[in-house]
């Protein structure tokens, strides 16, 4: 059974803290993604990665950075957390294989509250 | 820019009644289309997808969707809903050239017993 796991389901941090969100997939997928989900806005792409050590900005990268040192792991970093980063964060992965093109597999999400 | 519209933010429906969740997209090129479901406190799961071929696609739990190229729509249908189908449903679009998936804002389906 395919699996994407996220390090925490719920997280509470203070303004100004550095926050790390970890995502691991066991499907040997090339692509990994970080989204944030807010009511009425759907999913918005923060960053994505097509390969180890490669990263691309999504639609809302400001205030975030990412790291992909190993194929299975993609980390999202909030350099200095702010209250407007309170949100649900979803990690996803996908493959470029022809038989399952672009289908994304999602983790359970991390609900981050910044106080 | 490519966009996805889900016309109804909330859809209440009685149990065993039929339901249609609407999705329209803007794109002048060929696309791949997806419907995802998100149950409370969970991540998204793929319900069904259109890549090519038959315009009527079937997915898990008896859901189906029809791709209409002229109307740029991909509406999701279920002839009879169960209370367990209460969830958020997201339509998503990807251009066939390598690109990012664009998600719609979501439709909250509430099944009333």
Short mmCIF file of C-alpha atoms in Angstrom, two decimals:
data_model
loop_
_atom_site.label_atom_id
_atom_site.label_comp_id
_atom_site.label_asym_id
_atom_site.label_seq_id
_atom_site.Cartn_x
_atom_site.Cartn_y
_atom_site.Cartn_z
CA UNK A 1 0.00 0.00 0.00
CA UNK A 2 1.41 3.34 -1.05
CA UNK A 3 2.16 5.76 1.69
CA UNK A 4 3.01 9.39 2.31
CA UNK A 5 3.65 10.24 5.92
CA UNK A 6 4.02 13.60 7.63
CA UNK A 7 5.93 14.04 10.84
CA UNK A 8 3.14 15.67 12.86
CA UNK A 9 -0.65 15.84 12.62
CA UNK A 10 -0.91 18.89 14.89
CA UNK A 11 1.71 21.49 15.71
CA UNK A 12 1.60 24.67 17.78
CA UNK A 13 4.45 27.15 17.44
CA UNK A 14 5.16 30.68 18.56
CA UNK A 15 5.66 33.66 16.27
CA UNK A 16 9.28 33.90 15.14
CA UNK A 17 10.13 30.24 15.69
CA UNK A 18 11.77 28.20 12.94
CA UNK A 19 9.46 25.33 12.01
CA UNK A 20 10.29 22.11 10.19
CA UNK A 21 7.63 19.97 8.54
CA UNK A 22 8.82 16.59 7.30
CA UNK A 23 7.33 14.40 4.59
CA UNK A 24 8.39 10.89 3.61
CA UNK A 25 7.08 8.73 0.75
CA UNK A 26 7.79 5.06 0.18
CA UNK A 27 6.81 4.82 -3.49
CA UNK A 28 10.12 5.85 -5.08
CA UNK A 29 8.34 8.83 -6.64
CA UNK A 30 10.39 11.47 -8.42
CA UNK A 31 8.11 14.42 -7.66
CA UNK A 32 7.18 15.83 -4.29
CA UNK A 33 5.00 18.82 -3.39
CA UNK A 34 4.05 21.03 -0.46
CA UNK A 35 0.64 22.69 -0.40
CA UNK A 36 -1.20 24.76 2.12
CA UNK A 37 -4.95 24.45 2.42
CA UNK A 38 -7.18 27.26 3.66
CA UNK A 39 -11.00 27.39 3.67
CA UNK A 40 -12.40 28.73 0.42
CA UNK A 41 -8.99 28.85 -1.25
CA UNK A 42 -8.45 25.17 -2.00
CA UNK A 43 -4.89 23.95 -2.21
CA UNK A 44 -2.12 26.37 -3.05
CA UNK A 45 1.29 25.13 -4.11
CA UNK A 46 4.20 26.37 -2.00
CA UNK A 47 7.15 24.47 -3.46
CA UNK A 48 7.79 21.33 -5.45
CA UNK A 49 10.73 19.15 -6.35
CA UNK A 50 11.36 16.98 -9.41
CA UNK A 51 14.48 15.34 -8.14
CA UNK A 52 16.90 15.18 -5.26
CA UNK A 53 18.41 18.59 -4.48
CA UNK A 54 16.11 20.26 -7.00
CA UNK A 55 13.33 22.65 -6.04
CA UNK A 56 10.95 24.97 -7.79
CA UNK A 57 8.82 27.78 -6.39
CA UNK A 58 5.10 27.32 -6.49
CA UNK A 59 2.46 30.00 -6.24
CA UNK A 60 3.10 31.16 -2.66
CA UNK A 61 6.75 30.53 -1.72
CA UNK A 62 7.26 33.65 0.38
CA UNK A 63 8.21 32.87 3.96
CA UNK A 64 9.01 29.23 3.17
CA UNK A 65 11.97 27.18 2.03
CA UNK A 66 12.41 23.48 1.27
CA UNK A 67 15.04 20.79 1.33
CA UNK A 68 15.28 17.52 -0.55
CA UNK A 69 18.48 15.69 0.30
CA UNK A 70 17.06 12.20 -0.31
CA UNK A 71 14.53 11.02 -2.87
CA UNK A 72 11.99 9.89 -0.29
CA UNK A 73 12.09 12.96 1.97
CA UNK A 74 10.91 16.52 1.36
CA UNK A 75 11.06 19.09 4.15
CA UNK A 76 9.23 22.39 4.41
CA UNK A 77 10.83 25.08 6.53
CA UNK A 78 9.20 28.18 7.94
CA UNK A 79 12.18 30.41 8.61
CA UNK A 80 10.34 32.67 11.05
CA UNK A 81 6.78 31.57 11.68
CA UNK A 82 4.04 34.17 11.54
CA UNK A 83 0.36 34.01 12.47
CA UNK A 84 -0.68 34.19 8.80
CA UNK A 85 1.06 30.86 8.28
CA UNK A 86 -1.50 29.14 10.48
CA UNK A 87 -2.93 26.58 8.09
CA UNK A 88 -3.21 22.94 7.06
CA UNK A 89 -0.08 21.78 5.24
CA UNK A 90 -0.31 18.86 2.84
CA UNK A 91 2.54 16.94 1.28
CA UNK A 92 2.10 14.94 -1.92
CA UNK A 93 4.18 12.86 -4.29
CA UNK A 94 3.77 11.68 -7.87
CA UNK A 95 5.58 9.69 -10.51
CA UNK A 96 6.47 10.45 -14.10
CA UNK A 97 5.95 6.82 -15.10
CA UNK A 98 3.68 6.53 -18.12
CA UNK A 99 1.19 4.18 -16.47
CA UNK A 100 0.37 6.53 -13.60
CA UNK A 101 1.14 9.99 -14.93
CA UNK A 102 0.79 12.90 -12.56
CA UNK A 103 -1.57 11.20 -10.09
CA UNK A 104 -0.70 12.68 -6.73
CA UNK A 105 -0.66 10.78 -3.44
CA UNK A 106 -1.22 12.86 -0.34
CA UNK A 107 -0.15 12.64 3.25
CA UNK A 108 -2.67 13.13 6.11
CA UNK A 109 -1.71 16.76 6.62
CA UNK A 110 -0.20 18.83 9.43
CA UNK A 111 -2.40 21.40 11.08
CA UNK A 112 -0.05 24.19 12.15
CA UNK A 113 -1.12 26.90 14.55
CA UNK A 114 1.18 29.88 15.07
CA UNK A 115 0.41 31.93 18.17
CA UNK B 1 -3.55 31.50 -16.64
CA UNK B 2 -5.21 28.21 -16.10
CA UNK B 3 -7.98 28.13 -13.48
CA UNK B 4 -10.53 25.73 -12.04
CA UNK B 5 -14.00 26.76 -10.91
CA UNK B 6 -16.23 24.74 -8.64
CA UNK B 7 -19.53 26.54 -8.79
CA UNK B 8 -20.94 25.29 -5.50
CA UNK B 9 -18.99 25.76 -2.30
CA UNK B 10 -21.50 23.70 -0.31
CA UNK B 11 -23.93 21.01 -1.44
CA UNK B 12 -26.39 19.51 1.06
CA UNK B 13 -28.19 16.38 -0.11
CA UNK B 14 -30.38 13.76 1.52
CA UNK B 15 -29.10 10.22 1.86
CA UNK B 16 -29.82 8.00 -1.17
CA UNK B 17 -30.50 11.03 -3.37
CA UNK B 18 -28.41 11.69 -6.50
CA UNK B 19 -25.76 14.39 -6.53
CA UNK B 20 -23.77 16.33 -9.10
CA UNK B 21 -20.71 18.42 -8.20
CA UNK B 22 -19.78 20.87 -10.91
CA UNK B 23 -16.33 21.70 -12.20
CA UNK B 24 -15.29 24.01 -15.04
CA UNK B 25 -11.79 24.82 -16.15
CA UNK B 26 -10.16 27.35 -18.41
CA UNK B 27 -7.63 26.01 -20.84
CA UNK B 28 -7.14 26.22 -24.58
CA UNK B 29 -5.01 23.09 -24.69
CA UNK B 30 -5.57 19.44 -23.88
CA UNK B 31 -5.72 18.62 -20.19
CA UNK B 32 -5.76 15.84 -17.71
CA UNK B 33 -8.62 16.09 -15.19
CA UNK B 34 -8.96 14.72 -11.67
CA UNK B 35 -11.42 14.55 -8.81
CA UNK B 36 -10.06 14.12 -5.29
CA UNK B 37 -11.96 13.57 -2.05
CA UNK B 38 -10.88 14.68 1.41
CA UNK B 39 -12.58 13.13 4.42
CA UNK B 40 -12.44 15.07 7.71
CA UNK B 41 -8.93 15.30 9.16
CA UNK B 42 -7.38 13.37 6.31
CA UNK B 43 -5.34 14.04 3.19
CA UNK B 44 -6.75 13.91 -0.34
CA UNK B 45 -7.50 10.65 -2.15
CA UNK B 46 -7.94 10.26 -5.89
CA UNK B 47 -11.55 9.46 -6.86
CA UNK B 48 -11.13 9.31 -10.61
CA UNK B 49 -9.19 10.78 -13.51
CA UNK B 50 -9.55 11.54 -17.19
CA UNK B 51 -6.41 11.19 -19.27
CA UNK B 52 -7.75 10.32 -22.74
CA UNK B 53 -10.25 8.08 -24.48
CA UNK B 54 -13.83 7.66 -23.30
CA UNK B 55 -15.27 10.89 -21.93
CA UNK B 56 -17.17 9.04 -19.20
CA UNK B 57 -14.85 7.89 -16.47
CA UNK B 58 -15.68 5.77 -13.46
CA UNK B 59 -13.97 5.86 -10.12
CA UNK B 60 -14.14 4.41 -6.66
CA UNK B 61 -17.43 3.98 -4.73
CA UNK B 62 -19.50 4.26 -7.91
CA UNK B 63 -18.61 7.87 -8.65
CA UNK B 64 -18.39 8.89 -12.29
CA UNK B 65 -17.53 12.05 -14.20
CA UNK B 66 -18.00 13.19 -17.76
CA UNK B 67 -15.45 15.22 -19.67
CA UNK B 68 -17.08 17.78 -21.96
CA UNK B 69 -14.45 19.48 -24.08
CA UNK B 70 -16.78 22.03 -25.70
CA UNK B 71 -18.06 23.21 -22.33
CA UNK B 72 -14.69 22.73 -20.59
CA UNK B 73 -16.45 20.86 -17.79
CA UNK B 74 -15.81 17.75 -15.74
CA UNK B 75 -18.82 17.27 -13.47
CA UNK B 76 -18.84 14.54 -10.83
CA UNK B 77 -21.97 12.43 -10.34
CA UNK B 78 -23.25 9.79 -7.96
CA UNK B 79 -26.73 8.24 -8.47
CA UNK B 80 -27.26 7.62 -4.74
CA UNK B 81 -25.19 8.96 -1.86
CA UNK B 82 -24.46 7.47 1.52
CA UNK B 83 -23.83 9.45 4.68
CA UNK B 84 -20.21 8.30 4.60
CA UNK B 85 -19.67 10.38 1.46
CA UNK B 86 -19.79 13.59 3.49
CA UNK B 87 -16.46 15.18 2.60
CA UNK B 88 -14.71 17.92 0.65
CA UNK B 89 -14.38 17.28 -3.08
CA UNK B 90 -11.70 18.91 -5.22
CA UNK B 91 -11.52 19.14 -8.99
CA UNK B 92 -8.01 19.47 -10.45
CA UNK B 93 -6.54 20.15 -13.87
CA UNK B 94 -3.14 19.52 -15.44
CA UNK B 95 -2.09 20.58 -18.90
CA UNK B 96 -0.71 17.65 -20.86
CA UNK B 97 2.58 19.42 -21.23
CA UNK B 98 4.50 19.00 -18.01
CA UNK B 99 3.10 21.46 -15.54
CA UNK B 100 1.68 21.89 -12.07
CA UNK B 101 -1.71 20.58 -11.05
CA UNK B 102 -4.23 23.35 -10.41
CA UNK B 103 -6.86 22.62 -7.77
CA UNK B 104 -10.30 24.14 -7.53
CA UNK B 105 -11.51 25.71 -4.25
CA UNK B 106 -13.45 22.61 -3.27
CA UNK B 107 -17.09 21.65 -2.74
CA UNK B 108 -18.26 20.56 0.68
CA UNK B 109 -20.78 17.73 0.31
CA UNK B 110 -23.01 17.18 3.33
CA UNK B 111 -25.20 14.09 3.25
CA UNK B 112 -28.24 14.44 5.49
CA UNK B 113 -29.70 11.28 7.06
#
